[in-house]
Amino acid sequence: QLQLQESGPGLVKPSETLSLTCTLSGGSISSSSYYWGWVRQPPGKGLEWIGSIYYGGSTFYNPSLKSRATISADTSKKQFSLRLRSMTAADTAVYYCARLINDFWSSYPTYFDYWGQGTLVTVSS
Amino acid sequence: DIVLTQSPGTLSLSPGERATLSCRASQSVSTRHLAWYQQKPGQAPRLLIYGASSRATGIPDRFSGSGSGTDFTLTVSRLEPEDFAVYYCQQYDSSPLSFGPGTKVDIK
């Protein structure tokens, strides 16, 4: 059974860079069937897709983040990571890592079938 | 970008009743690239439906999805106590992936 676990700081200062890591157990990042991604949810609000990565290195990002996000993967460690630069209070949220199904026809991430439990990141000085 | 709108915002029902949730897209979602998720307080979302009408593994058959184009529906035939939660739709027809704002189903 696949499990995903987020790790990283719970508190980040304004203007700093957030670094989060998602570690897999019971599965492999190196599968052509999946993408791996990040979703966030501000307290009491809805879900926002941040971006996704394929083990071969292809990445897709939400333009709403204005190029502040970078997602990378380390297949040997079974981890993928998110870096989000220039953090502000508006970035305070629960951050989830998740697995997405790969659409083989278009090689594009689709829907999320496994999720981590989420980690709350607060931006405050 | 495809914007998803969900209605109603809140649905107040009793256990055993039927719940009908709507998700409308700002443009046609071709090939039925739409999913539904359930989220309970303090938990991650759980995949219920993909491809507009295919149930995910382990999802009870009281959950069903339908629709095409711009209008999609999630139906819970008979609400169980554990079904009271927030439900989100998500489109994966075009980038960026996007979610609706959610419908909360609470106990009447």
XYZ file of N, CA and C in Angstrom:
699
model
N 0.846 -1.188 0.000
C 0.000 0.000 0.000
C 0.886 1.244 0.000
N 0.687 2.107 -0.982
C 1.486 3.323 -1.084
C 1.165 4.275 0.060
N 2.212 4.851 0.635
C 2.042 5.916 1.630
C 2.952 7.072 1.263
N 2.456 8.280 1.448
C 3.210 9.505 1.177
C 3.293 10.302 2.468
N 4.479 10.836 2.757
C 4.668 11.593 3.987
C 5.417 12.891 3.693
N 4.764 14.011 4.014
C 5.414 15.311 3.854
C 6.299 15.622 5.047
N 7.382 16.341 4.796
C 8.236 16.814 5.892
C 8.783 18.184 5.525
N 9.009 18.989 6.559
C 9.535 20.333 6.349
C 9.151 21.235 7.495
N 9.555 22.498 7.425
C 9.285 23.420 8.532
C 7.820 23.785 8.615
N 7.354 23.979 9.823
C 5.983 24.418 10.015
C 5.844 25.928 10.012
N 6.973 26.621 10.114
C 6.962 28.070 10.183
C 8.041 28.628 9.270
N 7.652 29.571 8.438
C 8.573 30.213 7.503
C 8.394 31.725 7.624
N 9.496 32.461 7.539
C 9.406 33.926 7.609
C 9.046 34.505 6.250
N 8.365 35.644 6.241
C 8.070 36.308 4.965
C 9.346 36.560 4.171
N 9.230 36.395 2.870
C 10.295 36.563 1.867
C 11.239 35.365 1.789
N 11.142 34.423 2.718
C 12.022 33.265 2.674
C 11.491 32.201 1.701
N 12.284 31.145 1.532
C 11.926 30.045 0.644
C 11.486 28.837 1.456
N 10.320 28.291 1.083
C 9.814 27.072 1.708
C 10.402 25.869 0.987
N 10.868 24.881 1.767
C 11.326 23.613 1.199
C 10.589 22.482 1.883
N 9.855 21.709 1.098
C 9.129 20.545 1.598
C 9.564 19.312 0.817
N 9.556 18.173 1.504
C 9.909 16.905 0.879
C 8.791 15.908 1.115
N 8.516 15.105 0.118
C 7.551 14.022 0.219
C 8.284 12.697 0.028
N 8.154 11.797 1.006
C 8.828 10.507 0.958
C 7.807 9.400 0.743
N 8.103 8.524 -0.221
C 7.219 7.404 -0.546
C 7.616 6.162 0.236
N 6.625 5.410 0.631
C 6.861 4.049 1.101
C 5.834 3.156 0.421
N 6.262 1.951 0.082
C 5.359 1.013 -0.576
C 5.165 1.286 -2.047
N 6.073 2.042 -2.655
C 5.945 2.324 -4.078
C 7.216 2.926 -4.623
N 7.217 3.227 -5.920
C 8.398 3.786 -6.579
C 8.018 5.024 -7.369
N 8.894 6.022 -7.338
C 8.675 7.209 -8.146
C 8.900 6.895 -9.615
N 9.749 5.908 -9.884
C 10.174 5.609 -11.261
C 9.175 4.729 -11.971
N 7.994 5.200 -12.138
C 6.951 4.463 -12.848
C 6.375 5.358 -13.922
N 6.205 4.790 -15.106
C 5.651 5.579 -16.212
C 4.165 5.839 -16.048
N 3.566 5.228 -15.038
C 2.114 5.349 -14.868
C 1.688 6.575 -14.066
N 2.664 7.241 -13.445
C 2.293 8.280 -12.505
C 3.086 9.564 -12.647
N 2.446 10.651 -12.220
C 3.103 11.898 -11.897
C 3.044 12.040 -10.371
N 3.832 12.981 -9.867
C 3.878 13.266 -8.435
C 3.729 14.774 -8.280
N 2.907 15.187 -7.292
C 2.635 16.614 -7.247
C 2.335 17.155 -5.871
N 2.094 18.463 -5.866
C 1.793 19.197 -4.642
C 0.497 19.985 -4.819
N -0.300 19.965 -3.754
C -1.554 20.718 -3.675
C -1.550 21.432 -2.329
N -2.088 22.639 -2.289
C -2.171 23.327 -1.012
C -3.601 23.775 -0.721
N -3.855 24.014 0.567
C -5.190 24.385 1.013
C -5.067 25.393 2.155
N -5.314 26.683 1.899
C -5.322 27.665 2.989
C -6.375 27.290 4.020
N -6.151 27.660 5.268
C -7.103 27.295 6.326
C -8.528 27.707 5.983
N -9.446 26.736 6.022
C -10.852 26.999 5.768
C -11.218 27.244 4.315
N -10.265 27.023 3.408
C -10.529 27.316 1.992
C -10.374 26.061 1.124
N -10.394 26.273 -0.188
C -10.368 25.166 -1.126
C -8.966 24.742 -1.525
N -8.907 23.843 -2.508
C -7.671 23.205 -2.934
C -7.071 23.928 -4.141
N -5.743 24.032 -4.151
C -5.042 24.658 -5.279
C -3.878 23.760 -5.697
N -3.867 23.375 -6.970
C -2.745 22.607 -7.502
C -1.539 23.516 -7.671
N -0.379 23.055 -7.171
C 0.859 23.825 -7.285
C 1.652 23.383 -8.513
N 1.849 22.089 -8.652
C 2.614 21.597 -9.777
C 2.841 20.099 -9.658
N 3.394 19.513 -10.729
C 3.618 18.074 -10.775
C 4.893 17.759 -11.535
N 5.473 16.580 -11.227
C 6.696 16.142 -11.867
C 6.563 14.688 -12.287
N 7.182 14.360 -13.420
C 7.275 12.994 -13.912
C 8.684 12.516 -13.594
N 8.865 11.197 -13.374
C 10.181 10.721 -12.949
C 11.249 11.023 -13.984
N 10.846 11.162 -15.249
C 11.814 11.496 -16.284
C 12.249 12.946 -16.264
N 11.564 13.757 -15.425
C 11.979 15.145 -15.251
C 10.989 16.183 -15.743
N 9.984 15.788 -16.514
C 9.002 16.777 -16.993
C 8.252 17.378 -15.821
N 8.062 18.678 -15.872
C 7.330 19.349 -14.808
C 6.233 20.246 -15.390
N 5.185 20.400 -14.612
C 4.091 21.318 -14.949
C 3.781 22.117 -13.694
N 3.531 23.427 -13.873
C 3.261 24.293 -12.741
C 2.007 25.119 -12.977
N 1.384 25.530 -11.869
C 0.261 26.434 -11.943
C 0.793 27.861 -12.163
N 0.393 28.508 -13.249
C 0.892 29.873 -13.529
C 0.542 30.881 -12.428
N -0.464 30.556 -11.611
C -0.877 31.490 -10.555
C 0.244 31.732 -9.544
N 1.194 30.819 -9.487
C 2.298 30.974 -8.548
C 3.428 31.802 -9.122
N 3.242 32.295 -10.359
C 4.173 33.254 -10.953
C 5.620 32.778 -10.895
N 5.819 31.516 -11.238
C 7.167 30.941 -11.366
C 7.941 30.879 -10.044
N 7.252 30.968 -8.915
C 7.944 30.867 -7.614
C 8.207 29.427 -7.202
N 7.541 28.460 -7.847
C 7.636 27.066 -7.418
C 8.611 26.279 -8.278
N 9.335 25.371 -7.628
C 10.191 24.408 -8.313
C 9.989 23.047 -7.667
N 9.707 22.046 -8.490
C 9.540 20.673 -8.004
C 10.648 19.824 -8.587
N 11.259 19.012 -7.744
C 12.329 18.112 -8.176
C 12.103 16.747 -7.558
N 12.802 15.748 -8.098
C 12.647 14.377 -7.600
C 13.998 13.698 -7.458
N 14.110 12.864 -6.448
C 15.292 12.025 -6.220
C 14.789 10.587 -6.183
N 14.908 9.900 -7.326
C 14.325 8.560 -7.419
C 15.033 7.578 -6.489
N 16.333 7.769 -6.249
C 17.074 6.831 -5.395
C 16.600 6.903 -3.948
N 16.175 8.078 -3.538
C 15.677 8.246 -2.166
C 14.165 8.085 -2.079
N 13.497 7.908 -3.243
C 12.042 7.798 -3.283
C 11.402 9.061 -2.692
N 11.937 10.201 -3.107
C 11.451 11.472 -2.618
C 11.224 12.448 -3.768
N 10.273 13.366 -3.572
C 10.189 14.524 -4.438
C 9.960 15.742 -3.551
N 10.365 16.905 -4.054
C 10.434 18.090 -3.211
C 9.797 19.301 -3.873
N 9.397 20.224 -3.032
C 8.846 21.508 -3.470
C 9.665 22.624 -2.857
N 10.050 23.582 -3.680
C 10.623 24.832 -3.195
C 9.711 25.959 -3.661
N 9.315 26.813 -2.724
C 8.441 27.938 -3.046
C 9.102 29.204 -2.509
N 9.482 30.061 -3.445
C 10.255 31.247 -3.091
C 9.355 32.411 -2.694
N 9.979 33.380 -2.036
C 9.312 34.667 -1.722
C 7.978 34.447 -1.025
N 8.011 33.704 0.047
C 6.783 33.376 0.781
C 6.165 34.624 1.407
N 4.818 34.657 1.381
C 4.052 35.713 2.056
C 2.972 35.054 2.897
N 2.252 35.870 3.656
C 1.181 35.338 4.501
C 0.132 34.601 3.661
N -0.040 35.012 2.416
C -1.019 34.368 1.540
C -0.644 32.928 1.207
N 0.595 32.548 1.484
C 1.051 31.174 1.224
C 0.835 30.264 2.429
N 0.300 30.797 3.524
C -0.026 29.968 4.683
C -1.096 28.956 4.288
N -0.807 27.681 4.478
C -1.708 26.636 4.004
C -1.255 25.281 4.513
N -2.148 24.300 4.385
C -1.738 22.898 4.491
C -1.245 22.482 3.110
N -0.044 21.928 3.067
C 0.553 21.477 1.816
C 0.492 19.955 1.762
N -0.113 19.445 0.682
C -0.226 18.015 0.476
C 0.670 17.575 -0.673
N 1.324 16.422 -0.503
C 1.918 15.777 -1.664
C 0.972 14.661 -2.097
N 1.026 14.323 -3.378
C 0.056 13.373 -3.908
C 0.590 12.694 -5.159
N -0.005 11.553 -5.478
C 0.294 10.854 -6.725
C -0.815 11.146 -7.718
N -0.428 11.356 -8.975
C -1.398 11.590 -10.034
C -1.248 10.503 -11.096
N -2.346 10.157 -11.701
C -2.324 9.215 -12.800
C -1.825 9.925 -14.067
N -0.915 9.261 -14.786
C -0.403 9.796 -16.050
C -1.350 9.436 -17.183
N -1.738 10.435 -17.969
C -2.529 10.182 -19.173
C -1.543 9.815 -20.279
N -1.493 8.552 -20.660
C -0.509 8.095 -21.634
C -0.663 8.762 -22.991
N -1.886 9.136 -23.357
C -2.105 9.734 -24.672
C -1.409 11.083 -24.785
N -1.501 11.862 -23.695
C -0.940 13.207 -23.763
C 0.280 13.382 -22.865
N 0.635 12.328 -22.090
C 1.710 12.405 -21.115
C 1.535 13.632 -20.229
N 0.409 13.694 -19.565
C 0.045 14.846 -18.741
C -0.574 14.335 -17.446
N -0.320 15.048 -16.323
C -0.925 14.618 -15.050
C -2.430 14.799 -15.076
N -3.127 13.916 -14.415
C -4.591 13.954 -14.451
C -5.170 14.132 -13.054
N -5.673 13.047 -12.461
C -6.306 13.154 -11.155
C -5.424 12.533 -10.081
N -5.742 12.860 -8.817
C -4.933 12.492 -7.663
C -5.524 11.248 -7.002
N -4.771 10.146 -6.975
C -5.344 8.937 -6.380
C -4.783 8.582 -5.008
N -3.646 9.102 -4.654
C -3.102 8.918 -3.315
C -2.605 10.267 -2.797
N -2.842 10.507 -1.500
C -2.457 11.778 -0.883
C -1.670 11.519 0.402
N -0.752 12.435 0.702
C -0.153 12.448 2.028
C -1.139 13.049 3.009
N -0.776 13.033 4.285
C -1.683 13.551 5.311
C -1.701 15.068 5.349
N -0.695 15.707 4.754
C -0.637 17.161 4.735
C 0.201 17.721 5.871
N 0.817 18.875 5.620
C 1.598 19.560 6.654
C 1.264 21.040 6.619
N 0.969 21.598 7.781
C 0.616 23.016 7.867
C 1.877 23.868 7.852
N 1.911 24.824 6.940
C 3.010 25.782 6.863
C 2.442 27.174 7.127
N 2.981 27.827 8.133
C 2.556 29.175 8.490
C 3.653 30.158 8.127
N 3.277 31.252 7.487
C 4.240 32.296 7.139
C 4.037 33.451 8.104
N 5.045 33.682 8.913
C 4.950 34.731 9.923
C 6.342 35.093 10.404
N 6.516 36.360 10.757
C 7.809 36.792 11.283
C 7.874 36.568 12.791
N -7.936 29.306 -18.808
C -8.042 28.390 -17.684
C -9.501 27.980 -17.504
N -9.705 26.729 -17.106
C -11.062 26.251 -16.831
C -11.403 26.548 -15.379
N -12.487 27.303 -15.165
C -12.975 27.618 -13.824
C -14.163 26.718 -13.516
N -14.120 26.075 -12.355
C -15.195 25.194 -11.919
C -16.029 25.876 -10.850
N -17.341 25.766 -10.989
C -18.286 26.311 -10.025
C -19.096 25.151 -9.459
N -19.242 25.094 -8.142
C -20.020 24.028 -7.517
C -21.242 24.601 -6.817
N -22.340 23.855 -6.901
C -23.565 24.265 -6.218
C -24.286 23.041 -5.675
N -25.031 23.228 -4.562
C -25.022 24.447 -3.756
C -23.736 24.550 -2.940
N -23.562 25.644 -2.234
C -22.397 25.784 -1.373
C -22.494 24.849 -0.177
N -23.697 24.749 0.365
C -23.966 23.853 1.482
C -25.269 23.120 1.214
N -25.266 21.835 1.539
C -26.440 20.985 1.363
C -26.737 20.348 2.716
N -27.887 20.655 3.277
C -28.271 20.120 4.587
C -29.289 19.002 4.392
N -28.875 17.782 4.741
C -29.701 16.609 4.524
C -29.639 15.690 5.725
N -30.535 14.731 5.755
C -30.571 13.731 6.832
C -29.992 12.417 6.326
N -29.452 11.599 7.230
C -29.000 10.259 6.823
C -30.125 9.511 6.118
N -29.770 8.804 5.051
C -30.751 8.065 4.272
C -31.277 8.834 3.078
N -31.087 10.157 3.079
C -31.550 10.956 1.949
C -30.564 10.906 0.794
N -31.032 11.379 -0.362
C -30.228 11.423 -1.577
C -29.581 12.797 -1.697
N -28.285 12.812 -2.025
C -27.568 14.073 -2.219
C -27.193 14.218 -3.691
N -27.481 15.382 -4.240
C -27.134 15.665 -5.629
C -26.295 16.935 -5.672
N -25.036 16.805 -6.078
C -24.086 17.905 -6.096
C -23.739 18.236 -7.538
N -23.639 19.534 -7.830
C -23.394 19.980 -9.186
C -22.021 20.615 -9.329
N -21.394 20.392 -10.473
C -20.118 21.006 -10.826
C -20.254 21.503 -12.260
N -20.040 22.793 -12.453
C -20.157 23.379 -13.788
C -18.827 23.981 -14.201
N -18.402 23.692 -15.425
C -17.134 24.194 -15.947
C -17.349 25.401 -16.859
N -16.367 26.307 -16.863
C -16.466 27.531 -17.664
C -16.325 27.256 -19.159
N -15.800 26.098 -19.500
C -15.749 25.655 -20.903
C -15.814 24.147 -20.920
N -16.118 23.592 -22.051
C -16.346 22.160 -22.149
C -15.127 21.350 -21.693
N -15.397 20.351 -20.870
C -14.359 19.435 -20.410
C -14.442 18.215 -21.317
N -13.639 18.194 -22.322
C -13.730 17.128 -23.314
C -13.246 15.805 -22.729
N -13.706 14.742 -23.328
C -13.348 13.377 -22.916
C -13.573 13.135 -21.431
N -14.489 13.896 -20.841
C -14.950 13.631 -19.477
C -13.816 13.595 -18.451
N -12.887 14.510 -18.588
C -11.751 14.566 -17.671
C -12.130 15.318 -16.398
N -12.955 14.660 -15.571
C -13.409 15.281 -14.346
C -13.407 14.258 -13.217
N -12.936 14.695 -12.041
C -12.869 13.829 -10.867
C -13.605 14.476 -9.700
N -13.997 13.642 -8.732
C -14.636 14.109 -7.510
C -13.861 13.558 -6.306
N -13.769 14.400 -5.269
C -13.090 14.039 -4.040
C -13.972 14.336 -2.847
N -13.759 13.579 -1.774
C -14.412 13.816 -0.491
C -13.332 14.219 0.506
N -13.613 15.245 1.305
C -12.661 15.638 2.343
C -13.385 15.835 3.667
N -12.871 15.165 4.693
C -13.386 15.332 6.044
C -12.434 16.212 6.838
N -12.916 16.863 7.910
C -12.057 17.785 8.669
C -10.765 17.130 9.131
N -9.657 17.816 8.899
C -8.359 17.334 9.349
C -7.785 16.203 8.516
N -8.438 15.858 7.410
C -7.960 14.766 6.564
C -7.644 15.259 5.154
N -6.854 14.471 4.462
C -6.584 14.739 3.056
C -7.813 14.367 2.224
N -7.943 14.965 1.057
C -9.031 14.544 0.168
C -8.904 13.070 -0.214
N -10.027 12.459 -0.544
C -10.059 11.070 -0.992
C -10.725 11.023 -2.358
N -10.090 10.333 -3.295
C -10.654 10.212 -4.634
C -11.897 9.336 -4.606
N -12.989 9.857 -5.176
C -14.231 9.090 -5.281
C -14.487 8.623 -6.713
N -14.413 9.569 -7.645
C -14.830 9.362 -9.035
C -13.769 9.964 -9.958
N -13.453 9.274 -11.066
C -12.615 9.827 -12.117
C -13.277 9.538 -13.459
N -12.849 10.240 -14.490
C -13.485 10.055 -15.784
C -14.970 10.350 -15.755
N -15.353 11.238 -14.866
C -16.732 11.703 -14.677
C -17.658 10.664 -14.039
N -17.407 9.368 -14.282
C -18.373 8.368 -13.802
C -17.761 7.062 -13.298
N -16.449 6.935 -13.299
C -15.810 5.702 -12.837
C -15.470 5.807 -11.351
N -15.965 4.843 -10.575
C -15.654 4.867 -9.144
C -14.223 4.407 -8.889
N -13.557 5.095 -7.962
C -12.211 4.689 -7.566
C -12.286 3.407 -6.737
N -11.149 2.772 -6.577
C -11.070 1.526 -5.838
C -11.602 1.683 -4.416
N -12.506 0.796 -4.025
C -13.000 0.786 -2.659
C -14.135 1.755 -2.379
N -14.577 2.494 -3.381
C -15.656 3.464 -3.165
C -17.004 2.761 -3.278
N -17.871 2.931 -2.278
C -19.174 2.241 -2.303
C -20.027 2.664 -3.498
N -20.904 1.764 -3.922
C -21.687 2.050 -5.128
C -22.823 3.038 -4.889
N -22.975 3.521 -3.658
C -23.950 4.601 -3.445
C -23.450 5.924 -4.017
N -22.153 5.994 -4.331
C -21.582 7.181 -4.980
C -21.591 6.953 -6.497
N -22.146 7.918 -7.228
C -22.111 7.815 -8.680
C -21.885 9.193 -9.290
N -21.225 9.194 -10.433
C -20.965 10.441 -11.137
C -21.541 10.385 -12.537
N -21.946 11.543 -13.029
C -22.498 11.619 -14.376
C -22.214 12.997 -14.958
N -22.539 13.133 -16.237
C -22.397 14.431 -16.881
C -21.388 14.426 -17.995
N -21.374 15.518 -18.737
C -20.439 15.713 -19.833
C -20.455 17.183 -20.232
N -19.487 17.549 -21.061
C -19.447 18.935 -21.514
C -19.083 19.886 -20.390
N -20.042 20.689 -19.962
C -19.792 21.651 -18.887
C -20.538 21.333 -17.601
N -21.401 20.345 -17.594
C -22.240 20.057 -16.430
C -22.058 18.630 -15.933
N -21.659 18.537 -14.681
C -21.375 17.245 -14.065
C -22.087 17.146 -12.723
N -22.403 15.911 -12.321
C -23.153 15.686 -11.091
C -22.544 14.530 -10.307
N -22.448 14.722 -8.994
C -22.121 13.637 -8.082
C -23.379 13.339 -7.284
N -23.763 12.076 -7.245
C -24.955 11.668 -6.507
C -24.564 10.659 -5.434
N -25.065 10.880 -4.239
C -24.947 9.893 -3.172
C -26.365 9.391 -2.935
N -26.608 8.132 -3.236
C -27.990 7.643 -3.295
C -28.671 7.651 -1.937
N -27.965 7.192 -0.923
C -28.496 7.200 0.440
C -27.361 7.577 1.376
N -27.464 8.747 1.995
C -26.382 9.247 2.827
C -26.190 8.394 4.074
N -24.944 7.982 4.280
C -24.545 7.322 5.507
C -23.907 8.371 6.434
N -23.859 8.123 7.736
C -23.280 9.128 8.651
C -21.869 9.565 8.253
N -21.092 8.650 7.675
C -19.709 8.973 7.306
C -19.606 9.791 6.015
N -20.720 10.041 5.344
C -20.689 10.777 4.076
C -20.784 12.287 4.256
N -21.015 12.735 5.479
C -21.129 14.178 5.711
C -19.728 14.766 5.714
N -19.471 15.595 4.712
C -18.106 16.051 4.411
C -18.188 17.157 3.362
N -17.018 17.600 2.901
C -16.947 18.551 1.788
C -16.533 17.778 0.534
N -17.167 18.107 -0.581
C -16.899 17.433 -1.845
C -16.377 18.445 -2.871
N -15.285 18.063 -3.540
C -14.673 18.913 -4.550
C -14.669 18.212 -5.900
N -14.921 18.969 -6.963
C -14.676 18.455 -8.307
C -13.347 19.011 -8.802
N -12.739 18.324 -9.755
C -11.443 18.725 -10.314
C -11.420 18.373 -11.789
N -10.961 19.314 -12.605
C -10.843 19.018 -14.040
C -9.383 18.773 -14.388
N -9.167 17.842 -15.307
C -7.811 17.572 -15.778
C -7.792 17.538 -17.305
N -8.678 18.350 -17.862
C -8.746 18.437 -19.320
C -7.685 19.361 -19.891
N -7.328 20.389 -19.132
C -6.315 21.322 -19.612
C -5.576 21.948 -18.439
N -4.385 22.445 -18.728
C -3.577 23.085 -17.706
C -4.019 24.526 -17.520
N -4.028 25.016 -16.274
C -3.662 24.301 -15.049
C -4.786 23.417 -14.523
N -4.401 22.307 -13.859
C -5.394 21.513 -13.153
C -6.119 22.445 -12.186
N -7.443 22.254 -12.044
C -8.191 23.162 -11.173
C -9.292 22.414 -10.438
N -9.605 22.947 -9.256
C -10.636 22.390 -8.401
C -11.793 23.382 -8.295
N -12.982 22.854 -8.039
C -14.093 23.702 -7.676
C -13.958 24.146 -6.228
N -14.794 25.087 -5.785
C -14.711 25.621 -4.425
C -15.269 24.696 -3.363
N -15.958 23.636 -3.767
C -16.464 22.667 -2.802
C -17.936 22.838 -2.459
N -18.557 21.723 -2.113
C -19.917 21.685 -1.556
C -19.844 20.959 -0.222
N -20.333 21.618 0.818
C -20.369 20.983 2.133
C -21.712 20.297 2.314
N -21.668 19.018 2.654
C -22.882 18.268 2.957
C -22.923 18.088 4.464
N -23.880 18.759 5.098
C -23.957 18.633 6.554
C -25.292 18.063 6.990
N -25.320 17.681 8.266
C -26.486 16.993 8.810
C -27.585 17.995 9.143
N -28.764 17.705 8.619
C -29.913 18.581 8.850
C -30.459 18.398 10.264
